[in-house]
PDB file of C-alpha atoms (C1' of nucleotides) in Angstrom:
ATOM      1  CA  UNK A 219     -65.813 -98.567 -23.827  1.00 41.00           C
ATOM      2  CA  UNK A 220     -64.258 -97.026 -26.784  1.00 43.00           C
ATOM      3  CA  UNK A 221     -61.541 -94.525 -26.722  1.00 51.00           C
ATOM      4  CA  UNK A 222     -63.825 -91.578 -26.613  1.00 61.00           C
ATOM      5  CA  UNK A 223     -60.830 -89.384 -26.375  1.00 71.00           C
ATOM      6  CA  UNK A 224     -60.566 -85.722 -26.687  1.00 78.00           C
ATOM      7  CA  UNK A 225     -60.218 -86.332 -30.364  1.00 85.00           C
ATOM      8  CA  UNK A 226     -63.609 -87.862 -30.847  1.00 87.00           C
ATOM      9  CA  UNK A 227     -65.245 -85.034 -28.987  1.00 87.00           C
ATOM     10  CA  UNK A 228     -63.423 -82.461 -31.010  1.00 90.00           C
ATOM     11  CA  UNK A 229     -64.421 -84.220 -34.200  1.00 91.00           C
ATOM     12  CA  UNK A 230     -67.985 -84.442 -33.007  1.00 90.00           C
ATOM     13  CA  UNK A 231     -68.137 -80.743 -32.304  1.00 91.00           C
ATOM     14  CA  UNK A 232     -66.550 -79.893 -35.612  1.00 93.00           C
ATOM     15  CA  UNK A 233     -69.189 -81.959 -37.321  1.00 93.00           C
ATOM     16  CA  UNK A 234     -71.818 -80.035 -35.424  1.00 93.00           C
ATOM     17  CA  UNK A 235     -70.622 -76.760 -36.779  1.00 94.00           C
ATOM     18  CA  UNK A 236     -73.280 -75.501 -39.176  1.00 94.00           C
ATOM     19  CA  UNK A 237     -72.230 -74.387 -42.602  1.00 94.00           C
ATOM     20  CA  UNK A 238     -71.381 -70.773 -42.862  1.00 94.00           C
ATOM     21  CA  UNK A 239     -70.261 -70.748 -39.257  1.00 95.00           C
ATOM     22  CA  UNK A 240     -66.916 -71.081 -37.580  1.00 95.00           C
ATOM     23  CA  UNK A 241     -65.725 -71.725 -34.071  1.00 95.00           C
ATOM     24  CA  UNK A 242     -62.545 -71.353 -32.112  1.00 94.00           C
ATOM     25  CA  UNK A 243     -60.234 -73.816 -30.461  1.00 94.00           C
ATOM     26  CA  UNK A 244     -60.893 -72.166 -27.152  1.00 92.00           C
ATOM     27  CA  UNK A 245     -64.639 -72.560 -27.587  1.00 93.00           C
ATOM     28  CA  UNK A 246     -64.277 -76.244 -28.284  1.00 92.00           C
ATOM     29  CA  UNK A 247     -61.811 -76.675 -25.476  1.00 90.00           C
ATOM     30  CA  UNK A 248     -64.192 -74.867 -23.221  1.00 89.00           C
ATOM     31  CA  UNK A 249     -66.929 -77.210 -24.295  1.00 88.00           C
ATOM     32  CA  UNK A 250     -64.666 -80.022 -23.220  1.00 84.00           C
ATOM     33  CA  UNK A 251     -64.548 -78.473 -19.762  1.00 75.00           C
ATOM     34  CA  UNK A 252     -61.000 -77.448 -20.380  1.00 80.00           C
ATOM     35  CA  UNK A 253     -60.728 -73.948 -21.792  1.00 78.00           C
ATOM     36  CA  UNK A 254     -57.020 -74.173 -21.282  1.00 84.00           C
ATOM     37  CA  UNK A 255     -56.755 -77.273 -23.388  1.00 84.00           C
ATOM     38  CA  UNK A 256     -57.209 -75.371 -26.596  1.00 89.00           C
ATOM     39  CA  UNK A 257     -53.915 -76.839 -27.747  1.00 89.00           C
ATOM     40  CA  UNK A 258     -55.338 -80.301 -27.532  1.00 89.00           C
ATOM     41  CA  UNK A 259     -58.162 -79.253 -29.800  1.00 91.00           C
ATOM     42  CA  UNK A 260     -55.858 -77.968 -32.466  1.00 90.00           C
ATOM     43  CA  UNK A 261     -53.625 -80.937 -32.070  1.00 89.00           C
ATOM     44  CA  UNK A 262     -56.567 -83.290 -32.347  1.00 90.00           C
ATOM     45  CA  UNK A 263     -57.557 -81.576 -35.547  1.00 91.00           C
ATOM     46  CA  UNK A 264     -54.059 -82.114 -36.747  1.00 89.00           C
ATOM     47  CA  UNK A 265     -54.965 -85.736 -37.207  1.00 86.00           C
ATOM     48  CA  UNK A 266     -58.549 -85.024 -38.087  1.00 87.00           C
ATOM     49  CA  UNK A 267     -60.001 -87.127 -40.916  1.00 87.00           C
ATOM     50  CA  UNK A 268     -61.391 -85.509 -44.012  1.00 87.00           C
ATOM     51  CA  UNK A 269     -64.819 -86.031 -42.543  1.00 89.00           C
ATOM     52  CA  UNK A 270     -64.095 -83.277 -40.089  1.00 92.00           C
ATOM     53  CA  UNK A 271     -64.529 -79.735 -41.361  1.00 93.00           C
ATOM     54  CA  UNK A 272     -61.486 -78.492 -39.537  1.00 93.00           C
ATOM     55  CA  UNK A 273     -61.474 -75.529 -41.838  1.00 93.00           C
ATOM     56  CA  UNK A 274     -64.358 -74.201 -39.793  1.00 94.00           C
ATOM     57  CA  UNK A 275     -62.162 -74.083 -36.741  1.00 94.00           C
ATOM     58  CA  UNK A 276     -59.940 -71.096 -36.281  1.00 94.00           C
ATOM     59  CA  UNK A 277     -58.119 -69.462 -33.443  1.00 93.00           C
ATOM     60  CA  UNK A 278     -59.691 -66.931 -31.168  1.00 92.00           C
ATOM     61  CA  UNK A 279     -59.152 -64.027 -33.491  1.00 92.00           C
ATOM     62  CA  UNK A 280     -60.668 -65.789 -36.468  1.00 92.00           C
ATOM     63  CA  UNK A 281     -57.350 -66.366 -38.101  1.00 92.00           C
ATOM     64  CA  UNK A 282     -56.901 -69.485 -40.198  1.00 92.00           C
ATOM     65  CA  UNK A 283     -54.008 -70.615 -38.113  1.00 91.00           C
ATOM     66  CA  UNK A 284     -54.479 -74.177 -39.242  1.00 89.00           C
ATOM     67  CA  UNK A 285     -54.509 -73.574 -42.952  1.00 89.00           C
ATOM     68  CA  UNK A 286     -50.837 -74.379 -43.043  1.00 87.00           C
ATOM     69  CA  UNK A 287     -51.764 -77.966 -42.321  1.00 89.00           C
ATOM     70  CA  UNK A 288     -54.170 -78.105 -45.169  1.00 88.00           C
ATOM     71  CA  UNK A 289     -53.274 -79.272 -48.599  1.00 84.00           C
ATOM     72  CA  UNK A 290     -52.608 -76.039 -50.332  1.00 77.00           C
ATOM     73  CA  UNK A 291     -52.373 -72.634 -48.784  1.00 77.00           C
ATOM     74  CA  UNK A 292     -55.696 -71.308 -49.995  1.00 88.00           C
ATOM     75  CA  UNK A 293     -57.696 -74.479 -49.570  1.00 90.00           C
ATOM     76  CA  UNK A 294     -58.979 -73.613 -46.125  1.00 91.00           C
ATOM     77  CA  UNK A 295     -59.833 -70.107 -47.140  1.00 91.00           C
ATOM     78  CA  UNK A 296     -61.664 -71.240 -50.228  1.00 92.00           C
ATOM     79  CA  UNK A 297     -63.586 -73.810 -48.252  1.00 92.00           C
ATOM     80  CA  UNK A 298     -64.794 -71.102 -45.923  1.00 93.00           C
ATOM     81  CA  UNK A 299     -65.622 -68.787 -48.760  1.00 94.00           C
ATOM     82  CA  UNK A 300     -67.468 -71.638 -50.363  1.00 94.00           C
ATOM     83  CA  UNK A 301     -69.729 -71.704 -47.338  1.00 95.00           C
ATOM     84  CA  UNK A 302     -70.350 -68.011 -47.508  1.00 95.00           C
ATOM     85  CA  UNK A 303     -67.705 -66.961 -45.033  1.00 95.00           C
ATOM     86  CA  UNK A 304     -65.633 -64.013 -46.078  1.00 93.00           C
ATOM     87  CA  UNK A 305     -61.971 -64.571 -45.492  1.00 93.00           C
ATOM     88  CA  UNK A 306     -59.276 -62.034 -46.012  1.00 89.00           C
ATOM     89  CA  UNK A 307     -55.591 -62.404 -45.386  1.00 87.00           C
ATOM     90  CA  UNK A 308     -55.990 -65.693 -43.533  1.00 89.00           C
ATOM     91  CA  UNK A 309     -58.490 -64.072 -41.269  1.00 90.00           C
ATOM     92  CA  UNK A 310     -62.254 -64.448 -41.136  1.00 93.00           C
ATOM     93  CA  UNK A 311     -64.251 -61.317 -41.752  1.00 91.00           C
ATOM     94  CA  UNK A 312     -67.458 -60.922 -39.799  1.00 91.00           C
ATOM     95  CA  UNK A 313     -65.888 -63.449 -37.497  1.00 92.00           C
ATOM     96  CA  UNK A 314     -68.085 -62.280 -34.678  1.00 89.00           C
ATOM     97  CA  UNK A 315     -71.052 -62.740 -36.951  1.00 91.00           C
ATOM     98  CA  UNK A 316     -70.211 -66.271 -38.026  1.00 93.00           C
ATOM     99  CA  UNK A 317     -68.774 -67.339 -34.738  1.00 93.00           C
ATOM    100  CA  UNK A 318     -70.454 -70.491 -33.524  1.00 94.00           C
ATOM    101  CA  UNK A 319     -70.040 -71.351 -29.881  1.00 91.00           C
ATOM    102  CA  UNK A 320     -70.889 -74.977 -28.967  1.00 91.00           C
ATOM    103  CA  UNK A 321     -71.214 -74.104 -25.304  1.00 89.00           C
ATOM    104  CA  UNK A 322     -73.735 -71.513 -26.284  1.00 88.00           C
ATOM    105  CA  UNK A 323     -75.489 -72.999 -29.254  1.00 82.00           C
ATOM    106  CA  UNK A 324     -75.755 -76.484 -27.846  1.00 78.00           C
ATOM    107  CA  UNK A 325     -76.443 -75.636 -24.252  1.00 65.00           C
ATOM    108  CA  UNK A 326     -78.665 -72.726 -24.965  1.00 63.00           C
TER     109      UNK A 326
ATOM    110  C1'  DG B  50     -41.629 -94.781 -18.892  1.00 81.26           C
ATOM    111  C1'  DG B  51     -39.637 -90.077 -19.333  1.00 81.26           C
ATOM    112  C1'  DT B  52     -39.446 -86.333 -22.696  1.00 81.26           C
ATOM    113  C1'  DC B  53     -41.182 -83.444 -26.477  1.00 81.26           C
ATOM    114  C1'  DT B  54     -44.206 -81.573 -29.221  1.00 81.26           C
ATOM    115  C1'  DG B  55     -48.412 -79.469 -30.811  1.00 81.26           C
ATOM    116  C1'  DA B  56     -53.630 -76.003 -35.876  1.00 81.26           C
ATOM    117  C1'  DC B  57     -54.003 -72.187 -28.602  1.00 81.26           C
ATOM    118  C1'  DT B  58     -54.827 -68.690 -24.977  1.00 81.26           C
ATOM    119  C1'  DA B  59     -53.963 -65.377 -21.778  1.00 81.26           C
ATOM    120  C1'  DA B  60     -51.086 -63.083 -18.609  1.00 81.26           C
ATOM    121  C1'  DA B  61     -46.700 -60.960 -17.845  1.00 81.26           C
ATOM    122  C1'  DT B  62     -42.752 -58.161 -19.277  1.00 81.26           C
TER     123       DT B  62
ATOM    124  C1'  DG C 267     -48.699 -51.866 -27.658  1.00 81.26           C
ATOM    125  C1'  DA C 268     -45.933 -55.899 -29.134  1.00 81.26           C
ATOM    126  C1'  DT C 269     -43.175 -59.779 -27.892  1.00 81.26           C
ATOM    127  C1'  DT C 270     -42.300 -63.655 -24.710  1.00 81.26           C
ATOM    128  C1'  DT C 271     -43.286 -67.009 -21.349  1.00 81.26           C
ATOM    129  C1'  DA C 272     -46.025 -69.985 -18.973  1.00 81.26           C
ATOM    130  C1'  DG C 273     -49.926 -73.271 -18.715  1.00 81.26           C
ATOM    131  C1'  DC C 274     -52.797 -76.975 -20.387  1.00 81.26           C
ATOM    132  C1'  DC C 275     -53.314 -82.275 -21.741  1.00 81.26           C
ATOM    133  C1'  DA C 276     -52.790 -86.027 -24.477  1.00 81.26           C
ATOM    134  C1'  DG C 277     -50.311 -88.656 -28.046  1.00 81.26           C
ATOM    135  C1'  DA C 278     -45.762 -89.852 -30.272  1.00 81.26           C
ATOM    136  C1'  DC C 279     -40.774 -91.153 -29.882  1.00 81.26           C
TER     137       DC C 279
END
DNA sequence: GGTCTGACTAAAT
DNA sequence: GATTTAGCCAGAC
């Protein structure tokens, strides 16, 4: 058995996020059967490889709370805008419209 | 092996 | 209504 840790699951979910959509740490944590483990999700993404579109993961209010970990301050925002997501002041516009819930989209 | 931290969330004050 | 604390779990020191 491999170390299918929290990390791998978080990465997997992040990779499942369709372009032009974003999700929240809580949603991912909830998908991991631990809605209270949202911190683990963010922390896992802290070490996320470039293969993981962590820029599509934001906090519950759609704020790019993790952009500070990205190379460059506007990188995360531009990545989202590149996918058609409107971002303003570190916060996703139409967040409710682009919100992608794994527990809902995958288990629907 | 105990302690701390960490890209969050929600309740309490 | 805004700020603070508490809770969660897993890795790093």
